[in-house]
């Protein structure tokens, strides 16, 4: 049945009543859909970053550890030197992930840890950690 044709054949007052009823039913349907839709806000997280050796020497191994707070965060953390990705590590049960690197050249490096988030936790990025890497100095003749 064509509802628009049915509404046109009703007398004026009945047509207005039917249109009002249809609008109310539509709004009730939308309200119910909004109430029944799952609403889940992700927990805000924070990511802290630490270095095992700062300053370090070129070629020496350094371990970066990220600690993520949240509601039992899972997933992974990507460690970056500026925009370059150093690597990715899975979060352990305690919310920590570690990455070791011996490939940082001499100079100051801006290291960050980026937590990618999960179904219950929002993503977060650590503050920059300034990792100073000193060049190797050879001494002869001692």
XYZ file of C-alpha atoms in Angstrom:
142
model
C 0.000 0.000 0.000
C 1.297 3.427 -0.915
C 1.271 5.439 2.330
C 1.605 8.827 0.636
C -1.548 8.093 -1.416
C -3.346 6.918 1.733
C -2.455 10.132 3.587
C -3.661 12.304 0.683
C -7.096 10.721 0.698
C -7.687 11.429 4.418
C -9.613 14.567 5.441
C -7.407 17.550 6.481
C -7.473 17.094 10.272
C -6.982 13.311 10.054
C -4.098 13.800 7.618
C -2.324 16.155 10.049
C -2.895 13.702 12.902
C -1.526 10.763 10.847
C 1.539 12.780 9.787
C 2.177 13.807 13.415
C 1.844 10.194 14.541
C 4.261 9.017 11.842
C 6.808 11.647 12.921
C 6.466 10.662 16.582
C 6.951 6.977 15.741
C 10.045 7.847 13.723
C 11.512 9.866 16.615
C 10.720 7.082 19.091
C 12.442 4.592 16.782
C 15.533 6.784 16.530
C 15.590 7.280 20.309
C 15.345 3.540 20.910
C 18.111 2.865 18.419
C 20.361 5.340 20.231
C 19.569 3.747 23.595
C 20.138 0.200 22.378
C 23.324 0.960 20.442
C 26.434 -0.117 22.300
C 28.184 2.909 23.707
C 31.678 2.193 24.876
C 34.161 4.930 25.553
C 37.772 3.805 25.479
C 39.777 4.300 28.667
C 42.278 7.137 28.473
C 45.825 5.795 28.643
C 49.257 7.257 29.251
C 52.574 5.957 28.014
C 55.869 6.556 29.814
C 59.271 5.811 28.270
C 62.609 4.995 29.915
C 66.117 4.191 28.654
C 68.437 1.632 30.233
C 71.537 3.726 29.457
C 71.534 7.452 28.773
C 73.962 8.678 27.570
C 75.180 5.660 25.661
C 78.002 4.974 23.228
C 77.552 4.255 19.512
C 77.282 0.518 18.974
C 76.322 -0.159 22.595
C 72.970 -1.811 23.254
C 70.236 0.351 24.783
C 66.887 -0.992 25.952
C 63.869 1.270 25.762
C 60.932 0.348 28.006
C 57.415 1.715 27.590
C 54.913 1.517 30.441
C 51.251 1.900 29.470
C 48.541 2.627 32.028
C 44.887 1.895 31.318
C 42.368 -0.902 31.797
C 44.587 -3.977 31.340
C 46.047 -2.654 28.077
C 46.926 -5.169 25.358
C 48.412 -4.845 21.902
C 51.720 -3.348 20.922
C 53.986 -0.341 21.213
C 55.951 1.147 18.330
C 59.255 2.776 19.237
C 60.340 5.676 17.040
C 63.422 7.818 16.562
C 61.798 10.992 15.253
C 59.627 9.634 12.436
C 61.781 6.542 11.804
C 60.443 3.320 13.299
C 62.977 1.484 15.450
C 60.688 -1.484 16.022
C 57.494 -2.780 17.587
C 57.071 -4.848 20.755
C 54.059 -6.577 22.310
C 52.781 -5.415 25.679
C 53.346 -7.859 28.518
C 50.643 -8.512 31.132
C 51.910 -5.648 33.318
C 51.501 -3.078 30.527
C 55.204 -2.910 29.615
C 56.966 -3.383 26.297
C 60.715 -3.266 25.645
C 62.911 -2.866 22.604
C 66.698 -3.163 22.471
C 68.789 -1.393 19.859
C 72.496 -1.097 19.167
C 72.055 0.748 15.867
C 71.756 4.355 17.031
C 74.464 6.552 15.596
C 76.293 9.279 17.499
C 74.203 12.325 18.323
C 70.961 13.241 20.043
C 67.940 11.081 19.242
C 64.276 11.922 19.982
C 62.760 8.599 21.017
C 59.002 8.109 21.499
C 56.803 5.126 22.294
C 53.426 4.952 20.551
C 50.765 2.700 22.078
C 48.279 1.729 19.373
C 45.316 1.160 21.708
C 42.913 -1.787 21.854
C 39.157 -2.372 22.157
C 39.103 -0.957 25.708
C 41.976 1.544 25.727
C 42.680 4.643 23.679
C 45.985 5.153 21.897
C 48.672 7.326 23.495
C 52.187 8.540 22.817
C 54.964 9.102 25.334
C 56.813 12.349 25.757
C 60.048 12.524 23.758
C 63.052 11.005 25.451
C 66.353 12.640 24.452
C 68.765 9.719 23.976
C 72.346 10.986 23.727
C 74.692 8.637 21.869
C 78.372 9.467 22.124
C 80.815 8.456 19.420
C 83.477 5.904 20.231
C 86.828 7.532 21.026
C 89.983 5.459 20.579
C 93.033 6.322 22.633
C 96.469 5.177 21.428
C 99.804 5.342 23.094
C 98.950 5.021 26.733
